[in-house]
Amino acid sequence: MRKFNSSIPFRRWGALLPSPLPLRPRFASTYQQAIAATSPRTTWTRDEISEIYSQPLMELASAAGTVHRRFHKPAAVQLCTLMNIKTGGCTEDCSYCAQSSRYKTGLEATKLSTVQSVLDAAKIAKENGSNRFCMGAAWREMKGRKRGLQNIIEMIKGVRALGMEACVTLGSK
Ligand code: SF4
């Protein structure tokens, strides 16, 4: 007979079952409670997050798949469109990035796109099935870009008014 030699306590393997465990919450570990979730929870403490984070990676990946399937269709994906709203000319020197001005990549730097052109692109993205629209600007930081920030706020409002989720990446500060 094959024997398993594992340092993982038996109680943890039970957490991999596809349905919530019939554990009374006060006896269940934080990890087991997370696996047995029946609704989103936003009150995790640092210690609880640390306990979950410390689980063996593959067990965690499997358990995450189990919980994901409880709340979502496994094959469903969110369609998201990413638009470069300001290209190239970035003063940062990230060596992997073609938008850094420190490397000759052949990329032509542009100014910040207009609000209208971004919203026109968002409408097309929505017509093509996206329900999230992300806007990326090749800036090292936002310092001194008050007008640009005001325009980006208008872009975000406009994207949300289309019924889409909006996100941005604008540098480090
Ligand atoms: S800060 Fe962003 S845009 Fe600038 S070089 Fe780094 S990754 Fe590229």
mmCIF file with all atom_site columns, C-alpha atoms and ligand atoms in Angstrom:
data_model
loop_
_atom_site.group_PDB
_atom_site.id
_atom_site.type_symbol
_atom_site.label_atom_id
_atom_site.label_alt_id
_atom_site.label_comp_id
_atom_site.label_asym_id
_atom_site.label_entity_id
_atom_site.label_seq_id
_atom_site.pdbx_PDB_ins_code
_atom_site.Cartn_x
_atom_site.Cartn_y
_atom_site.Cartn_z
_atom_site.occupancy
_atom_site.B_iso_or_equiv
_atom_site.pdbx_formal_charge
_atom_site.auth_seq_id
_atom_site.auth_comp_id
_atom_site.auth_asym_id
_atom_site.auth_atom_id
_atom_site.pdbx_PDB_model_num
ATOM   1   C  CA  . MET A 1 1   ? 0.000   0.000  0.000   1.00 0.00 ? 1   MET A CA  1
ATOM   2   C  CA  . ARG A 1 2   ? 1.293   3.445  -0.912  1.00 0.00 ? 2   ARG A CA  1
ATOM   3   C  CA  . LYS A 1 3   ? 1.950   5.742  2.016   1.00 0.00 ? 3   LYS A CA  1
ATOM   4   C  CA  . PHE A 1 4   ? 2.165   9.499  1.886   1.00 0.00 ? 4   PHE A CA  1
ATOM   5   C  CA  . ASN A 1 5   ? 4.800   11.283 3.862   1.00 0.00 ? 5   ASN A CA  1
ATOM   6   C  CA  . SER A 1 6   ? 3.798   14.896 4.187   1.00 0.00 ? 6   SER A CA  1
ATOM   7   C  CA  . SER A 1 7   ? 4.563   17.595 6.691   1.00 0.00 ? 7   SER A CA  1
ATOM   8   C  CA  . ILE A 1 8   ? 1.191   19.175 5.909   1.00 0.00 ? 8   ILE A CA  1
ATOM   9   C  CA  . PRO A 1 9   ? -1.307  18.393 8.676   1.00 0.00 ? 9   PRO A CA  1
ATOM   10  C  CA  . PHE A 1 10  ? -4.205  16.232 7.518   1.00 0.00 ? 10  PHE A CA  1
ATOM   11  C  CA  . ARG A 1 11  ? -6.758  18.910 8.348   1.00 0.00 ? 11  ARG A CA  1
ATOM   12  C  CA  . ARG A 1 12  ? -5.396  21.067 5.534   1.00 0.00 ? 12  ARG A CA  1
ATOM   13  C  CA  . TRP A 1 13  ? -6.038  18.494 2.828   1.00 0.00 ? 13  TRP A CA  1
ATOM   14  C  CA  . GLY A 1 14  ? -9.686  18.472 3.770   1.00 0.00 ? 14  GLY A CA  1
ATOM   15  C  CA  . ALA A 1 15  ? -9.810  22.087 2.665   1.00 0.00 ? 15  ALA A CA  1
ATOM   16  C  CA  . LEU A 1 16  ? -9.360  21.009 -0.964  1.00 0.00 ? 16  LEU A CA  1
ATOM   17  C  CA  . LEU A 1 17  ? -12.821 19.501 -1.218  1.00 0.00 ? 17  LEU A CA  1
ATOM   18  C  CA  . PRO A 1 18  ? -14.897 21.309 -3.858  1.00 0.00 ? 18  PRO A CA  1
ATOM   19  C  CA  . SER A 1 19  ? -17.730 22.372 -1.556  1.00 0.00 ? 19  SER A CA  1
ATOM   20  C  CA  . PRO A 1 20  ? -17.668 24.312 1.727   1.00 0.00 ? 20  PRO A CA  1
ATOM   21  C  CA  . LEU A 1 21  ? -16.559 22.176 4.666   1.00 0.00 ? 21  LEU A CA  1
ATOM   22  C  CA  . PRO A 1 22  ? -19.050 21.495 7.427   1.00 0.00 ? 22  PRO A CA  1
ATOM   23  C  CA  . LEU A 1 23  ? -16.740 23.052 9.992   1.00 0.00 ? 23  LEU A CA  1
ATOM   24  C  CA  . ARG A 1 24  ? -18.025 25.169 12.792  1.00 0.00 ? 24  ARG A CA  1
ATOM   25  C  CA  . PRO A 1 25  ? -16.272 28.547 12.315  1.00 0.00 ? 25  PRO A CA  1
ATOM   26  C  CA  . ARG A 1 26  ? -14.823 28.745 15.832  1.00 0.00 ? 26  ARG A CA  1
ATOM   27  C  CA  . PHE A 1 27  ? -12.999 25.410 15.286  1.00 0.00 ? 27  PHE A CA  1
ATOM   28  C  CA  . ALA A 1 28  ? -11.867 26.118 11.723  1.00 0.00 ? 28  ALA A CA  1
ATOM   29  C  CA  . SER A 1 29  ? -8.499  27.644 10.914  1.00 0.00 ? 29  SER A CA  1
ATOM   30  C  CA  . THR A 1 30  ? -8.423  30.922 9.051   1.00 0.00 ? 30  THR A CA  1
ATOM   31  C  CA  . TYR A 1 31  ? -7.401  29.017 5.939   1.00 0.00 ? 31  TYR A CA  1
ATOM   32  C  CA  . GLN A 1 32  ? -10.302 26.605 6.255   1.00 0.00 ? 32  GLN A CA  1
ATOM   33  C  CA  . GLN A 1 33  ? -12.685 29.497 6.778   1.00 0.00 ? 33  GLN A CA  1
ATOM   34  C  CA  . ALA A 1 34  ? -11.356 31.126 3.617   1.00 0.00 ? 34  ALA A CA  1
ATOM   35  C  CA  . ILE A 1 35  ? -11.883 27.936 1.632   1.00 0.00 ? 35  ILE A CA  1
ATOM   36  C  CA  . ALA A 1 36  ? -15.423 27.601 2.974   1.00 0.00 ? 36  ALA A CA  1
ATOM   37  C  CA  . ALA A 1 37  ? -16.348 31.166 2.001   1.00 0.00 ? 37  ALA A CA  1
ATOM   38  C  CA  . THR A 1 38  ? -19.907 31.722 0.882   1.00 0.00 ? 38  THR A CA  1
ATOM   39  C  CA  . SER A 1 39  ? -19.559 35.462 0.294   1.00 0.00 ? 39  SER A CA  1
ATOM   40  C  CA  . PRO A 1 40  ? -16.773 38.055 -0.160  1.00 0.00 ? 40  PRO A CA  1
ATOM   41  C  CA  . ARG A 1 41  ? -15.009 39.167 3.010   1.00 0.00 ? 41  ARG A CA  1
ATOM   42  C  CA  . THR A 1 42  ? -13.000 42.406 3.381   1.00 0.00 ? 42  THR A CA  1
ATOM   43  C  CA  . THR A 1 43  ? -12.089 42.246 7.080   1.00 0.00 ? 43  THR A CA  1
ATOM   44  C  CA  . TRP A 1 44  ? -8.978  40.073 6.940   1.00 0.00 ? 44  TRP A CA  1
ATOM   45  C  CA  . THR A 1 45  ? -6.278  40.854 9.506   1.00 0.00 ? 45  THR A CA  1
ATOM   46  C  CA  . ARG A 1 46  ? -2.563  40.797 8.714   1.00 0.00 ? 46  ARG A CA  1
ATOM   47  C  CA  . ASP A 1 47  ? -2.133  37.576 10.703  1.00 0.00 ? 47  ASP A CA  1
ATOM   48  C  CA  . GLU A 1 48  ? -4.974  35.896 8.837   1.00 0.00 ? 48  GLU A CA  1
ATOM   49  C  CA  . ILE A 1 49  ? -3.572  36.943 5.479   1.00 0.00 ? 49  ILE A CA  1
ATOM   50  C  CA  . SER A 1 50  ? -0.165  35.701 6.594   1.00 0.00 ? 50  SER A CA  1
ATOM   51  C  CA  . GLU A 1 51  ? -1.617  32.285 7.494   1.00 0.00 ? 51  GLU A CA  1
ATOM   52  C  CA  . ILE A 1 52  ? -3.251  31.946 4.079   1.00 0.00 ? 52  ILE A CA  1
ATOM   53  C  CA  . TYR A 1 53  ? -0.143  33.231 2.311   1.00 0.00 ? 53  TYR A CA  1
ATOM   54  C  CA  . SER A 1 54  ? 2.007   30.659 4.109   1.00 0.00 ? 54  SER A CA  1
ATOM   55  C  CA  . GLN A 1 55  ? 0.158   27.657 2.692   1.00 0.00 ? 55  GLN A CA  1
ATOM   56  C  CA  . PRO A 1 56  ? 2.086   25.485 0.210   1.00 0.00 ? 56  PRO A CA  1
ATOM   57  C  CA  . LEU A 1 57  ? 1.846   27.156 -3.200  1.00 0.00 ? 57  LEU A CA  1
ATOM   58  C  CA  . MET A 1 58  ? 0.238   24.314 -5.160  1.00 0.00 ? 58  MET A CA  1
ATOM   59  C  CA  . GLU A 1 59  ? -2.305  23.660 -2.424  1.00 0.00 ? 59  GLU A CA  1
ATOM   60  C  CA  . LEU A 1 60  ? -3.132  27.354 -2.416  1.00 0.00 ? 60  LEU A CA  1
ATOM   61  C  CA  . ALA A 1 61  ? -3.501  27.383 -6.216  1.00 0.00 ? 61  ALA A CA  1
ATOM   62  C  CA  . SER A 1 62  ? -5.839  24.405 -6.080  1.00 0.00 ? 62  SER A CA  1
ATOM   63  C  CA  . ALA A 1 63  ? -7.915  25.880 -3.266  1.00 0.00 ? 63  ALA A CA  1
ATOM   64  C  CA  . ALA A 1 64  ? -8.128  29.218 -5.097  1.00 0.00 ? 64  ALA A CA  1
ATOM   65  C  CA  . GLY A 1 65  ? -9.513  27.373 -8.116  1.00 0.00 ? 65  GLY A CA  1
ATOM   66  C  CA  . THR A 1 66  ? -12.105 25.695 -5.908  1.00 0.00 ? 66  THR A CA  1
ATOM   67  C  CA  . VAL A 1 67  ? -13.280 28.988 -4.427  1.00 0.00 ? 67  VAL A CA  1
ATOM   68  C  CA  . HIS A 1 68  ? -13.244 30.674 -7.824  1.00 0.00 ? 68  HIS A CA  1
ATOM   69  C  CA  . ARG A 1 69  ? -15.541 28.024 -9.261  1.00 0.00 ? 69  ARG A CA  1
ATOM   70  C  CA  . ARG A 1 70  ? -17.960 28.520 -6.388  1.00 0.00 ? 70  ARG A CA  1
ATOM   71  C  CA  . PHE A 1 71  ? -18.609 32.114 -7.422  1.00 0.00 ? 71  PHE A CA  1
ATOM   72  C  CA  . HIS A 1 72  ? -17.734 32.322 -11.128 1.00 0.00 ? 72  HIS A CA  1
ATOM   73  C  CA  . LYS A 1 73  ? -18.169 30.364 -14.333 1.00 0.00 ? 73  LYS A CA  1
ATOM   74  C  CA  . PRO A 1 74  ? -14.760 28.692 -14.738 1.00 0.00 ? 74  PRO A CA  1
ATOM   75  C  CA  . ALA A 1 75  ? -14.457 29.543 -18.436 1.00 0.00 ? 75  ALA A CA  1
ATOM   76  C  CA  . ALA A 1 76  ? -15.652 33.142 -18.136 1.00 0.00 ? 76  ALA A CA  1
ATOM   77  C  CA  . VAL A 1 77  ? -13.099 35.919 -18.613 1.00 0.00 ? 77  VAL A CA  1
ATOM   78  C  CA  . GLN A 1 78  ? -13.418 39.665 -18.341 1.00 0.00 ? 78  GLN A CA  1
ATOM   79  C  CA  . LEU A 1 79  ? -12.612 41.454 -21.574 1.00 0.00 ? 79  LEU A CA  1
ATOM   80  C  CA  . CYS A 1 80  ? -10.439 44.486 -20.961 1.00 0.00 ? 80  CYS A CA  1
ATOM   81  C  CA  . THR A 1 81  ? -8.993  46.984 -23.421 1.00 0.00 ? 81  THR A CA  1
ATOM   82  C  CA  . LEU A 1 82  ? -5.750  48.788 -22.648 1.00 0.00 ? 82  LEU A CA  1
ATOM   83  C  CA  . MET A 1 83  ? -5.063  52.126 -24.315 1.00 0.00 ? 83  MET A CA  1
ATOM   84  C  CA  . ASN A 1 84  ? -1.810  54.019 -24.267 1.00 0.00 ? 84  ASN A CA  1
ATOM   85  C  CA  . ILE A 1 85  ? -2.999  57.558 -23.564 1.00 0.00 ? 85  ILE A CA  1
ATOM   86  C  CA  . LYS A 1 86  ? 0.519   58.996 -23.569 1.00 0.00 ? 86  LYS A CA  1
ATOM   87  C  CA  . THR A 1 87  ? 3.289   57.195 -25.414 1.00 0.00 ? 87  THR A CA  1
ATOM   88  C  CA  . GLY A 1 88  ? 7.067   57.241 -24.923 1.00 0.00 ? 88  GLY A CA  1
ATOM   89  C  CA  . GLY A 1 89  ? 9.409   59.910 -23.598 1.00 0.00 ? 89  GLY A CA  1
ATOM   90  C  CA  . CYS A 1 90  ? 9.342   58.596 -20.019 1.00 0.00 ? 90  CYS A CA  1
ATOM   91  C  CA  . THR A 1 91  ? 12.269  59.817 -17.898 1.00 0.00 ? 91  THR A CA  1
ATOM   92  C  CA  . GLU A 1 92  ? 12.458  56.581 -15.900 1.00 0.00 ? 92  GLU A CA  1
ATOM   93  C  CA  . ASP A 1 93  ? 15.022  54.001 -16.978 1.00 0.00 ? 93  ASP A CA  1
ATOM   94  C  CA  . CYS A 1 94  ? 13.163  50.704 -16.697 1.00 0.00 ? 94  CYS A CA  1
ATOM   95  C  CA  . SER A 1 95  ? 15.383  48.597 -18.937 1.00 0.00 ? 95  SER A CA  1
ATOM   96  C  CA  . TYR A 1 96  ? 12.560  46.367 -20.185 1.00 0.00 ? 96  TYR A CA  1
ATOM   97  C  CA  . CYS A 1 97  ? 10.356  49.259 -21.305 1.00 0.00 ? 97  CYS A CA  1
ATOM   98  C  CA  . ALA A 1 98  ? 10.252  50.662 -24.822 1.00 0.00 ? 98  ALA A CA  1
ATOM   99  C  CA  . GLN A 1 99  ? 8.702   53.884 -23.503 1.00 0.00 ? 99  GLN A CA  1
ATOM   100 C  CA  . SER A 1 100 ? 11.779  54.988 -21.615 1.00 0.00 ? 100 SER A CA  1
ATOM   101 C  CA  . SER A 1 101 ? 13.500  57.958 -23.257 1.00 0.00 ? 101 SER A CA  1
ATOM   102 C  CA  . ARG A 1 102 ? 16.883  56.488 -22.283 1.00 0.00 ? 102 ARG A CA  1
ATOM   103 C  CA  . TYR A 1 103 ? 16.833  53.831 -24.967 1.00 0.00 ? 103 TYR A CA  1
ATOM   104 C  CA  . LYS A 1 104 ? 16.641  54.054 -28.749 1.00 0.00 ? 104 LYS A CA  1
ATOM   105 C  CA  . THR A 1 105 ? 13.567  52.005 -29.542 1.00 0.00 ? 105 THR A CA  1
ATOM   106 C  CA  . GLY A 1 106 ? 12.234  53.934 -32.494 1.00 0.00 ? 106 GLY A CA  1
ATOM   107 C  CA  . LEU A 1 107 ? 9.137   54.867 -30.518 1.00 0.00 ? 107 LEU A CA  1
ATOM   108 C  CA  . GLU A 1 108 ? 7.806   58.343 -31.183 1.00 0.00 ? 108 GLU A CA  1
ATOM   109 C  CA  . ALA A 1 109 ? 6.816   60.196 -28.002 1.00 0.00 ? 109 ALA A CA  1
ATOM   110 C  CA  . THR A 1 110 ? 3.358   61.763 -27.928 1.00 0.00 ? 110 THR A CA  1
ATOM   111 C  CA  . LYS A 1 111 ? 1.463   64.171 -25.692 1.00 0.00 ? 111 LYS A CA  1
ATOM   112 C  CA  . LEU A 1 112 ? -1.454  63.076 -23.574 1.00 0.00 ? 112 LEU A CA  1
ATOM   113 C  CA  . SER A 1 113 ? -4.385  62.006 -25.748 1.00 0.00 ? 113 SER A CA  1
ATOM   114 C  CA  . THR A 1 114 ? -7.444  64.220 -25.728 1.00 0.00 ? 114 THR A CA  1
ATOM   115 C  CA  . VAL A 1 115 ? -10.377 63.277 -23.536 1.00 0.00 ? 115 VAL A CA  1
ATOM   116 C  CA  . GLN A 1 116 ? -12.641 62.906 -26.573 1.00 0.00 ? 116 GLN A CA  1
ATOM   117 C  CA  . SER A 1 117 ? -10.265 60.586 -28.435 1.00 0.00 ? 117 SER A CA  1
ATOM   118 C  CA  . VAL A 1 118 ? -9.988  58.361 -25.375 1.00 0.00 ? 118 VAL A CA  1
ATOM   119 C  CA  . LEU A 1 119 ? -13.743 58.209 -24.902 1.00 0.00 ? 119 LEU A CA  1
ATOM   120 C  CA  . ASP A 1 120 ? -14.201 57.438 -28.612 1.00 0.00 ? 120 ASP A CA  1
ATOM   121 C  CA  . ALA A 1 121 ? -11.791 54.524 -28.189 1.00 0.00 ? 121 ALA A CA  1
ATOM   122 C  CA  . ALA A 1 122 ? -13.627 53.383 -25.054 1.00 0.00 ? 122 ALA A CA  1
ATOM   123 C  CA  . LYS A 1 123 ? -16.919 53.308 -26.958 1.00 0.00 ? 123 LYS A CA  1
ATOM   124 C  CA  . ILE A 1 124 ? -15.370 51.114 -29.646 1.00 0.00 ? 124 ILE A CA  1
ATOM   125 C  CA  . ALA A 1 125 ? -13.920 48.844 -26.955 1.00 0.00 ? 125 ALA A CA  1
ATOM   126 C  CA  . LYS A 1 126 ? -17.358 48.494 -25.398 1.00 0.00 ? 126 LYS A CA  1
ATOM   127 C  CA  . GLU A 1 127 ? -18.926 47.676 -28.774 1.00 0.00 ? 127 GLU A CA  1
ATOM   128 C  CA  . ASN A 1 128 ? -16.285 44.968 -29.141 1.00 0.00 ? 128 ASN A CA  1
ATOM   129 C  CA  . GLY A 1 129 ? -17.244 43.377 -25.824 1.00 0.00 ? 129 GLY A CA  1
ATOM   130 C  CA  . SER A 1 130 ? -14.907 44.935 -23.268 1.00 0.00 ? 130 SER A CA  1
ATOM   131 C  CA  . ASN A 1 131 ? -16.386 45.915 -19.923 1.00 0.00 ? 131 ASN A CA  1
ATOM   132 C  CA  . ARG A 1 132 ? -13.146 47.345 -18.503 1.00 0.00 ? 132 ARG A CA  1
ATOM   133 C  CA  . PHE A 1 133 ? -11.048 50.087 -20.059 1.00 0.00 ? 133 PHE A CA  1
ATOM   134 C  CA  . CYS A 1 134 ? -7.497  50.704 -18.838 1.00 0.00 ? 134 CYS A CA  1
ATOM   135 C  CA  . MET A 1 135 ? -5.496  53.839 -19.641 1.00 0.00 ? 135 MET A CA  1
ATOM   136 C  CA  . GLY A 1 136 ? -1.719  53.847 -19.416 1.00 0.00 ? 136 GLY A CA  1
ATOM   137 C  CA  . ALA A 1 137 ? 0.513   56.943 -19.557 1.00 0.00 ? 137 ALA A CA  1
ATOM   138 C  CA  . ALA A 1 138 ? 4.286   56.745 -19.978 1.00 0.00 ? 138 ALA A CA  1
ATOM   139 C  CA  . TRP A 1 139 ? 5.132   59.009 -17.080 1.00 0.00 ? 139 TRP A CA  1
ATOM   140 C  CA  . ARG A 1 140 ? 7.619   58.456 -14.295 1.00 0.00 ? 140 ARG A CA  1
ATOM   141 C  CA  . GLU A 1 141 ? 5.336   60.294 -11.877 1.00 0.00 ? 141 GLU A CA  1
ATOM   142 C  CA  . MET A 1 142 ? 2.350   62.658 -11.709 1.00 0.00 ? 142 MET A CA  1
ATOM   143 C  CA  . LYS A 1 143 ? 4.184   65.496 -9.965  1.00 0.00 ? 143 LYS A CA  1
ATOM   144 C  CA  . GLY A 1 144 ? 3.590   68.792 -11.822 1.00 0.00 ? 144 GLY A CA  1
ATOM   145 C  CA  . ARG A 1 145 ? 0.919   67.315 -14.104 1.00 0.00 ? 145 ARG A CA  1
ATOM   146 C  CA  . LYS A 1 146 ? -2.136  69.045 -12.699 1.00 0.00 ? 146 LYS A CA  1
ATOM   147 C  CA  . ARG A 1 147 ? -3.779  69.705 -16.065 1.00 0.00 ? 147 ARG A CA  1
ATOM   148 C  CA  . GLY A 1 148 ? -3.024  66.193 -17.236 1.00 0.00 ? 148 GLY A CA  1
ATOM   149 C  CA  . LEU A 1 149 ? -4.590  64.810 -14.074 1.00 0.00 ? 149 LEU A CA  1
ATOM   150 C  CA  . GLN A 1 150 ? -7.719  66.895 -14.620 1.00 0.00 ? 150 GLN A CA  1
ATOM   151 C  CA  . ASN A 1 151 ? -8.042  65.477 -18.121 1.00 0.00 ? 151 ASN A CA  1
ATOM   152 C  CA  . ILE A 1 152 ? -7.534  61.949 -16.861 1.00 0.00 ? 152 ILE A CA  1
ATOM   153 C  CA  . ILE A 1 153 ? -10.244 62.463 -14.248 1.00 0.00 ? 153 ILE A CA  1
ATOM   154 C  CA  . GLU A 1 154 ? -12.576 63.434 -17.108 1.00 0.00 ? 154 GLU A CA  1
ATOM   155 C  CA  . MET A 1 155 ? -11.510 60.304 -19.011 1.00 0.00 ? 155 MET A CA  1
ATOM   156 C  CA  . ILE A 1 156 ? -12.296 58.119 -16.001 1.00 0.00 ? 156 ILE A CA  1
ATOM   157 C  CA  . LYS A 1 157 ? -15.687 59.766 -15.489 1.00 0.00 ? 157 LYS A CA  1
ATOM   158 C  CA  . GLY A 1 158 ? -16.477 59.347 -19.179 1.00 0.00 ? 158 GLY A CA  1
ATOM   159 C  CA  . VAL A 1 159 ? -15.487 55.678 -19.220 1.00 0.00 ? 159 VAL A CA  1
ATOM   160 C  CA  . ARG A 1 160 ? -17.621 54.992 -16.161 1.00 0.00 ? 160 ARG A CA  1
ATOM   161 C  CA  . ALA A 1 161 ? -20.531 56.853 -17.744 1.00 0.00 ? 161 ALA A CA  1
ATOM   162 C  CA  . LEU A 1 162 ? -20.344 54.292 -20.551 1.00 0.00 ? 162 LEU A CA  1
ATOM   163 C  CA  . GLY A 1 163 ? -21.019 51.603 -17.954 1.00 0.00 ? 163 GLY A CA  1
ATOM   164 C  CA  . MET A 1 164 ? -17.451 50.283 -18.001 1.00 0.00 ? 164 MET A CA  1
ATOM   165 C  CA  . GLU A 1 165 ? -14.922 49.797 -15.242 1.00 0.00 ? 165 GLU A CA  1
ATOM   166 C  CA  . ALA A 1 166 ? -11.959 52.174 -15.521 1.00 0.00 ? 166 ALA A CA  1
ATOM   167 C  CA  . CYS A 1 167 ? -8.365  51.814 -14.392 1.00 0.00 ? 167 CYS A CA  1
ATOM   168 C  CA  . VAL A 1 168 ? -5.192  53.798 -14.995 1.00 0.00 ? 168 VAL A CA  1
ATOM   169 C  CA  . THR A 1 169 ? -1.438  53.432 -14.691 1.00 0.00 ? 169 THR A CA  1
ATOM   170 C  CA  . LEU A 1 170 ? 0.282   56.803 -14.398 1.00 0.00 ? 170 LEU A CA  1
ATOM   171 C  CA  . GLY A 1 171 ? 3.709   56.314 -12.901 1.00 0.00 ? 171 GLY A CA  1
ATOM   172 C  CA  . SER A 1 172 ? 4.777   55.931 -9.318  1.00 0.00 ? 172 SER A CA  1
ATOM   173 C  CA  . LYS A 1 173 ? 3.363   59.014 -7.510  1.00 0.00 ? 173 LYS A CA  1
HETATM 174 S  S1  . SF4 B 2 .   ? 8.004   54.205 -15.488 1.00 0.00 ? 1   SF4 B S1  1
HETATM 175 FE FE1 . SF4 B 2 .   ? 6.602   53.020 -16.772 1.00 0.00 ? 1   SF4 B FE1 1
HETATM 176 S  S2  . SF4 B 2 .   ? 6.594   54.036 -18.776 1.00 0.00 ? 1   SF4 B S2  1
HETATM 177 FE FE2 . SF4 B 2 .   ? 8.371   54.796 -17.643 1.00 0.00 ? 1   SF4 B FE2 1
HETATM 178 S  S3  . SF4 B 2 .   ? 10.065  53.483 -18.312 1.00 0.00 ? 1   SF4 B S3  1
HETATM 179 FE FE3 . SF4 B 2 .   ? 9.233   52.560 -16.438 1.00 0.00 ? 1   SF4 B FE3 1
HETATM 180 S  S4  . SF4 B 2 .   ? 7.694   51.077 -17.130 1.00 0.00 ? 1   SF4 B S4  1
HETATM 181 FE FE4 . SF4 B 2 .   ? 8.174   52.439 -18.866 1.00 0.00 ? 1   SF4 B FE4 1
#
